[in-house]
């Protein structure tokens, strides 16, 4: 376990890590936990263990349904969502957290992502929420510095060491769900793909 700031813990997934998070959550009014990584089976198991340890149900919320192109509409959607869940009787589990996370700005060569207004508003709502909020982000690089700093805990979900488990995971993800090529900020500008 590594500590990244005075009150934040950053650890790799295990039964002990879930127990540590559950113990901390029991002592706090609100808690933001990031689930970072691709390995979904362990994420499901971790959420079940958290829910069991805290004796709370987990509500799955798909951020694709709330984050839209319009900044104002996204903010209204998030306000409505948190208004209907303003209690400590549920764990809010946000899937597709990368939909909310920062963006590259302008035409600079910066590789740093900056928090969007929607993300900053989301974090303010989380700060005022009396309970546990878990944000699931599949790509480590999608979690910008703002959301990492705001989190009280980060749990990393690496692919398993077992070659068989890795193979099965890759097989399921590539044959059943297809795969998506992430668009990355280019190393240099002026190189345009294709023949124009």
C-alpha positions as a printed Julia matrix, in Angstrom:
196×3 Matrix{Float64}:
   0.0     0.0     0.0
   1.33    3.44   -0.9
   0.1     6.73    0.49
  -0.09    9.51   -2.09
  -1.29   12.27    0.23
  -1.93   12.56    3.94
  -5.42   11.02    3.84
  -5.37    9.05    0.56
  -4.48    5.41    0.14
  -3.45    3.9    -3.18
  -3.37    0.12   -3.34
  -3.69   -2.9    -5.58
  -6.86   -5.0    -5.31
  -7.01   -7.74   -2.68
  -9.38   -8.8     0.1
  -7.24   -6.82    2.57
  -7.5    -3.68    0.46
 -11.31   -3.88    0.5
 -11.3    -4.35    4.28
  -9.07   -1.28    4.65
 -11.39    0.85    2.51
 -14.51   -0.4     4.34
 -12.96    0.45    7.73
 -12.11    3.97    6.57
 -15.57    4.55    5.03
 -17.25    3.57    8.32
 -15.42    6.44   10.04
 -16.1     9.13    7.42
 -19.18   11.06    6.33
 -18.29   10.85    2.68
 -15.7     8.98    0.66
 -14.66    8.96   -3.0
 -12.97    5.76   -4.19
 -11.55    5.24   -7.68
 -11.5     1.79   -9.27
  -8.74    2.01  -11.89
  -7.98   -0.72  -14.41
  -9.41   -3.08  -16.97
 -10.02   -6.27  -15.01
 -13.8    -6.21  -14.49
 -14.25   -9.54  -12.63
 -12.22   -8.23   -9.68
 -14.1    -4.93   -9.77
 -17.42   -6.76   -9.42
 -16.02   -8.83   -6.57
 -14.6    -5.74   -4.84
 -17.93   -3.92   -5.03
 -19.76   -6.95   -3.61
 -17.28   -7.14   -0.73
 -17.6    -3.41   -0.02
 -21.4    -3.63   -0.06
 -21.28   -6.65    2.25
 -18.82   -5.04    4.69
 -20.83   -1.81    4.85
 -24.21   -3.61    4.77
 -25.36   -1.3     1.97
 -26.78   -1.92   -1.51
 -24.8    -0.67   -4.5
 -26.56    1.27   -7.23
 -24.94    1.08  -10.66
 -25.07    4.35  -12.56
 -23.85    4.59  -16.16
 -22.28    8.0   -16.74
 -23.0     7.64  -20.47
 -26.63    8.35  -19.55
 -25.78   11.57  -17.69
 -22.8    13.16  -19.43
 -23.87   14.72  -22.72
 -22.37   17.28  -25.09
 -24.17   20.19  -23.44
 -22.35   21.31  -20.29
 -25.51   22.77  -18.76
 -27.57   19.65  -19.46
 -24.87   17.44  -17.91
 -24.83   19.6   -14.78
 -28.62   19.44  -14.53
 -28.55   15.65  -15.0
 -25.96   15.26  -12.23
 -27.87   17.58   -9.88
 -31.06   15.55  -10.35
 -29.17   12.31   -9.8
 -27.56   13.41   -6.54
 -30.78   15.06   -5.3
 -32.54   11.69   -5.51
 -29.7     9.86   -3.71
 -28.8    12.28   -0.95
 -28.42    9.69    1.79
 -25.92    7.27    3.27
 -28.16    4.29    2.57
 -26.58    3.35   -0.76
 -23.21    3.05   -2.47
 -23.19    5.04   -5.7
 -21.15    3.1    -8.27
 -20.44    5.15  -11.4
 -19.54    3.1   -14.46
 -17.64    4.67  -17.4
 -16.0     7.3   -15.21
 -13.66    8.18  -18.06
 -16.66    9.85  -19.73
 -16.44   12.52  -17.03
 -12.68   12.82  -16.7
 -10.72   15.75  -18.09
  -9.88   16.77  -21.59
  -6.95   18.12  -23.53
  -7.37   21.82  -24.14
  -6.67   23.95  -27.17
  -4.13   23.09  -29.83
  -1.17   22.87  -27.49
   1.32   20.03  -27.41
   0.45   19.35  -23.76
  -0.23   15.76  -22.81
  -1.83   16.88  -19.54
  -5.57   16.48  -19.16
  -7.43   19.28  -17.41
 -10.67   18.85  -15.48
 -13.79   19.85  -17.37
 -16.46   22.04  -15.7
 -18.69   18.95  -15.58
 -16.03   16.99  -13.7
 -15.44   19.81  -11.19
 -19.2    20.07  -10.61
 -19.42   16.29  -10.13
 -16.64   16.42   -7.52
 -18.47   19.2    -5.63
 -21.6    17.03   -5.55
 -19.56   14.06   -4.33
 -18.05   16.21   -1.58
 -21.55   17.04   -0.33
 -22.84   13.48   -0.65
 -23.14   11.73    2.68
 -21.83    8.29    1.8
 -19.57    6.24   -0.46
 -19.1     7.07   -4.14
 -17.09    4.71   -6.35
 -15.99    5.84   -9.82
 -14.94    3.08  -12.21
 -12.35    4.16  -14.8
 -10.98    1.52  -17.13
  -7.84    3.28  -18.36
  -5.26    4.49  -15.83
  -4.41    7.47  -18.06
  -8.07    8.56  -18.24
  -8.07    9.47  -14.53
  -6.77   13.03  -14.56
  -4.94   14.67  -11.68
  -8.04   16.49  -10.42
 -10.09   13.36   -9.77
  -7.04   11.51   -8.41
  -6.39   14.31   -5.9
 -10.06   14.41   -4.87
 -10.21   10.67   -4.14
  -9.66    9.43   -0.59
  -8.74    6.01   -1.96
  -7.61    4.46   -5.23
  -7.76    0.74   -5.93
  -5.86   -0.57   -8.96
  -7.24   -3.59  -10.82
  -4.4    -5.13  -12.78
  -4.84   -8.07  -15.12
  -4.23  -11.4   -13.34
  -0.79  -13.04  -13.24
  -2.26  -16.33  -14.46
  -1.72  -16.67  -18.23
  -4.91  -18.72  -18.55
  -7.05  -16.09  -16.78
  -5.47  -13.34  -18.92
  -6.11  -15.31  -22.09
  -9.77  -15.92  -21.18
 -10.22  -12.25  -20.31
  -8.72  -11.12  -23.63
 -10.78  -13.68  -25.53
 -14.05  -12.48  -23.95
 -13.27   -8.8   -24.47
 -12.09   -9.04  -28.05
 -14.46  -11.64  -29.46
 -17.7   -10.76  -27.64
 -17.42   -7.03  -27.18
 -15.01   -6.03  -29.91
 -12.41   -3.47  -29.05
 -12.07    0.26  -29.3
  -8.97    2.09  -30.39
  -8.46    5.02  -28.03
  -7.72    8.34  -29.67
  -4.54    9.74  -28.23
  -3.02   13.17  -28.5
  -0.49   12.87  -31.33
   3.24   13.09  -30.65
   3.61   15.82  -33.24
   1.31   17.88  -35.41
   1.39   18.21  -39.14
   1.22   14.47  -39.75
  -2.2    13.86  -41.23
  -3.2    10.23  -41.79
  -4.47    9.27  -45.24
  -3.84   10.78  -48.64
  -5.24   14.29  -49.07
